[in-house]
Amino acid sequence: MGPRHKARERALQILFQYDIHGKPGLWLDEFWKPLKDNEETKTFAERLVAGVQEHKKELDGLIGRYATNWKISRMQIVDRNILRIGVFELLWLNNVPAKVTVNEAIELAKDFGDDDAAKFVNGILDKVLATEPRLDAKRAEAAGTGTRARGKRQE
């Protein structure tokens, strides 16, 4: 497992705790202590968490727009945080290809979500990628590879 995949897992775990606790506290101070992650993993995880926290309102609005018949507040905590990470990566991390972002989100959903989570996450991220105007460059990049945003884990 690559450091960025591990970082996405760590970011998901931290964001899950934010949804439970609402703010950082002792839990966040203690989170990294028992883990043996390298600095690259920790840095990328913290970048994802900070980005999701900074853009949370906009991310939730976009997810809500593309999640037909779903309110973000009614989604499983794991699913909504995987989606937040994925949409953040798509919109603000230009150096991460769209297919990598979607594949990684699907893998997180398989590992941490229920039986339907991977389909749910894939469907929403595909809609975001296909229709969000700010993603024209990533859409073109994904189309240039000749594959949809599915398949093997990239990172």
Tab-separated table of C-alpha atoms in Angstrom:
chain	number	residue	atom	x	y	z
A	1	MET	CA	0.000	0.000	0.000
A	2	GLY	CA	1.418	3.347	-1.053
A	3	PRO	CA	1.882	6.311	1.265
A	4	ARG	CA	-0.894	8.308	-0.380
A	5	HIS	CA	-3.408	5.491	-0.021
A	6	LYS	CA	-2.473	5.202	3.648
A	7	ALA	CA	-2.777	8.999	3.934
A	8	ARG	CA	-6.304	8.860	2.514
A	9	GLU	CA	-7.197	6.212	5.094
A	10	ARG	CA	-5.791	8.383	7.880
A	11	ALA	CA	-7.617	11.457	6.569
A	12	LEU	CA	-10.870	9.489	6.503
A	13	GLN	CA	-10.333	8.374	10.087
A	14	ILE	CA	-9.638	11.937	11.228
A	15	LEU	CA	-12.615	13.386	9.337
A	16	PHE	CA	-14.848	10.672	10.804
A	17	GLN	CA	-13.779	11.818	14.270
A	18	TYR	CA	-14.467	15.449	13.359
A	19	ASP	CA	-18.022	14.421	12.446
A	20	ILE	CA	-18.395	12.719	15.827
A	21	HIS	CA	-16.659	15.306	18.029
A	22	GLY	CA	-17.203	18.461	15.982
A	23	LYS	CA	-13.798	19.914	16.779
A	24	PRO	CA	-10.227	18.878	17.451
A	25	GLY	CA	-9.285	17.866	20.942
A	26	LEU	CA	-7.290	15.287	22.818
A	27	TRP	CA	-8.397	12.650	20.309
A	28	LEU	CA	-6.540	14.503	17.538
A	29	ASP	CA	-3.431	14.987	19.665
A	30	GLU	CA	-3.379	11.253	20.386
A	31	PHE	CA	-4.262	10.071	16.867
A	32	TRP	CA	-0.754	9.946	15.377
A	33	LYS	CA	1.126	8.687	18.461
A	34	PRO	CA	0.671	4.905	18.018
A	35	LEU	CA	1.001	4.976	14.230
A	36	LYS	CA	4.212	4.249	12.380
A	37	ASP	CA	3.401	6.332	9.301
A	38	ASN	CA	6.153	8.162	7.488
A	39	GLU	CA	6.218	11.935	7.141
A	40	GLU	CA	4.918	11.840	3.542
A	41	THR	CA	1.808	9.953	4.657
A	42	LYS	CA	1.179	12.283	7.572
A	43	THR	CA	1.721	15.421	5.478
A	44	PHE	CA	-0.650	14.308	2.705
A	45	ALA	CA	-3.293	13.200	5.231
A	46	GLU	CA	-3.109	16.553	6.991
A	47	ARG	CA	-3.356	18.344	3.643
A	48	LEU	CA	-6.537	16.415	2.811
A	49	VAL	CA	-8.070	17.068	6.229
A	50	ALA	CA	-7.228	20.781	6.123
A	51	GLY	CA	-8.596	21.114	2.592
A	52	VAL	CA	-11.827	19.326	3.421
A	53	GLN	CA	-12.262	21.421	6.575
A	54	GLU	CA	-11.546	24.657	4.699
A	55	HIS	CA	-13.943	23.889	1.829
A	56	LYS	CA	-16.476	21.759	3.724
A	57	LYS	CA	-19.482	23.978	3.032
A	58	GLU	CA	-18.778	24.084	-0.699
A	59	LEU	CA	-17.941	20.373	-0.819
A	60	ASP	CA	-21.183	19.468	0.941
A	61	GLY	CA	-23.124	21.697	-1.452
A	62	LEU	CA	-21.595	20.007	-4.486
A	63	ILE	CA	-22.074	16.520	-3.098
A	64	GLY	CA	-25.669	17.338	-2.238
A	65	ARG	CA	-26.278	18.633	-5.753
A	66	TYR	CA	-25.007	15.426	-7.359
A	67	ALA	CA	-26.397	12.967	-4.781
A	68	THR	CA	-29.901	12.572	-6.158
A	69	ASN	CA	-32.478	12.038	-3.393
A	70	TRP	CA	-29.844	12.221	-0.667
A	71	LYS	CA	-29.139	14.915	1.903
A	72	ILE	CA	-25.522	15.069	2.993
A	73	SER	CA	-26.616	14.987	6.640
A	74	ARG	CA	-28.410	11.666	6.070
A	75	MET	CA	-25.463	9.912	4.411
A	76	GLN	CA	-23.320	7.433	6.288
A	77	ILE	CA	-20.461	9.303	7.994
A	78	VAL	CA	-17.893	7.195	6.150
A	79	ASP	CA	-19.521	7.733	2.745
A	80	ARG	CA	-19.824	11.492	3.073
A	81	ASN	CA	-16.214	11.854	4.209
A	82	ILE	CA	-14.928	9.684	1.375
A	83	LEU	CA	-16.915	11.911	-0.982
A	84	ARG	CA	-15.557	15.066	0.647
A	85	ILE	CA	-11.991	13.815	0.218
A	86	GLY	CA	-12.668	12.773	-3.382
A	87	VAL	CA	-14.327	16.008	-4.446
A	88	PHE	CA	-11.618	18.030	-2.688
A	89	GLU	CA	-8.932	16.105	-4.586
A	90	LEU	CA	-10.756	16.541	-7.887
A	91	LEU	CA	-11.175	20.288	-7.466
A	92	TRP	CA	-8.068	21.408	-5.581
A	93	LEU	CA	-5.298	18.855	-6.135
A	94	ASN	CA	-4.407	19.347	-9.770
A	95	ASN	CA	-1.421	16.999	-9.583
A	96	VAL	CA	-3.649	13.989	-8.774
A	97	PRO	CA	-5.297	12.488	-11.873
A	98	ALA	CA	-9.082	12.125	-11.716
A	99	LYS	CA	-8.994	8.371	-12.254
A	100	VAL	CA	-6.626	7.982	-9.290
A	101	THR	CA	-8.923	10.040	-7.079
A	102	VAL	CA	-12.014	8.059	-8.053
A	103	ASN	CA	-10.261	4.697	-7.795
A	104	GLU	CA	-8.898	5.550	-4.368
A	105	ALA	CA	-12.324	6.695	-3.163
A	106	ILE	CA	-13.873	3.437	-4.370
A	107	GLU	CA	-11.195	1.437	-2.548
A	108	LEU	CA	-11.816	3.385	0.662
A	109	ALA	CA	-15.547	2.726	0.310
A	110	LYS	CA	-14.903	-0.995	-0.162
A	111	ASP	CA	-12.611	-1.093	2.870
A	112	PHE	CA	-14.584	1.121	5.260
A	113	GLY	CA	-18.163	1.335	3.954
A	114	ASP	CA	-21.071	-1.036	3.734
A	115	ASP	CA	-21.846	-3.316	0.780
A	116	ASP	CA	-23.307	-0.501	-1.350
A	117	ALA	CA	-20.798	2.226	-0.465
A	118	ALA	CA	-18.447	1.689	-3.422
A	119	LYS	CA	-21.291	1.984	-5.962
A	120	PHE	CA	-22.690	5.030	-4.168
A	121	VAL	CA	-19.317	6.819	-4.033
A	122	ASN	CA	-18.467	5.898	-7.628
A	123	GLY	CA	-21.823	7.144	-8.911
A	124	ILE	CA	-21.557	10.531	-7.237
A	125	LEU	CA	-17.903	11.110	-8.121
A	126	ASP	CA	-18.609	10.113	-11.742
A	127	LYS	CA	-21.420	12.707	-11.859
A	128	VAL	CA	-19.194	15.384	-10.353
A	129	LEU	CA	-16.387	14.588	-12.782
A	130	ALA	CA	-18.723	14.446	-15.788
A	131	THR	CA	-20.595	17.687	-15.147
A	132	GLU	CA	-18.676	20.068	-12.891
A	133	PRO	CA	-17.367	22.892	-15.133
A	134	ARG	CA	-14.207	23.398	-13.034
A	135	LEU	CA	-13.128	19.863	-13.918
A	136	ASP	CA	-12.844	20.336	-17.687
A	137	ALA	CA	-9.064	19.774	-17.616
A	138	LYS	CA	-9.287	16.634	-15.491
A	139	ARG	CA	-12.144	15.343	-17.637
A	140	ALA	CA	-10.045	15.828	-20.754
A	141	GLU	CA	-7.073	14.149	-19.076
A	142	ALA	CA	-9.227	11.168	-18.057
A	143	ALA	CA	-10.694	10.918	-21.560
A	144	GLY	CA	-7.214	11.035	-23.055
A	145	THR	CA	-6.246	7.869	-21.238
A	146	GLY	CA	-9.040	5.963	-22.932
A	147	THR	CA	-10.463	4.681	-19.650
A	148	ARG	CA	-13.240	5.664	-17.326
A	149	ALA	CA	-12.415	6.423	-13.732
A	150	ARG	CA	-12.581	2.783	-12.606
A	151	GLY	CA	-10.234	-0.116	-12.206
A	152	LYS	CA	-7.082	-0.915	-10.279
A	153	ARG	CA	-5.774	1.176	-7.456
A	154	GLN	CA	-3.244	3.691	-8.772
A	155	GLU	CA	-1.637	4.916	-5.546
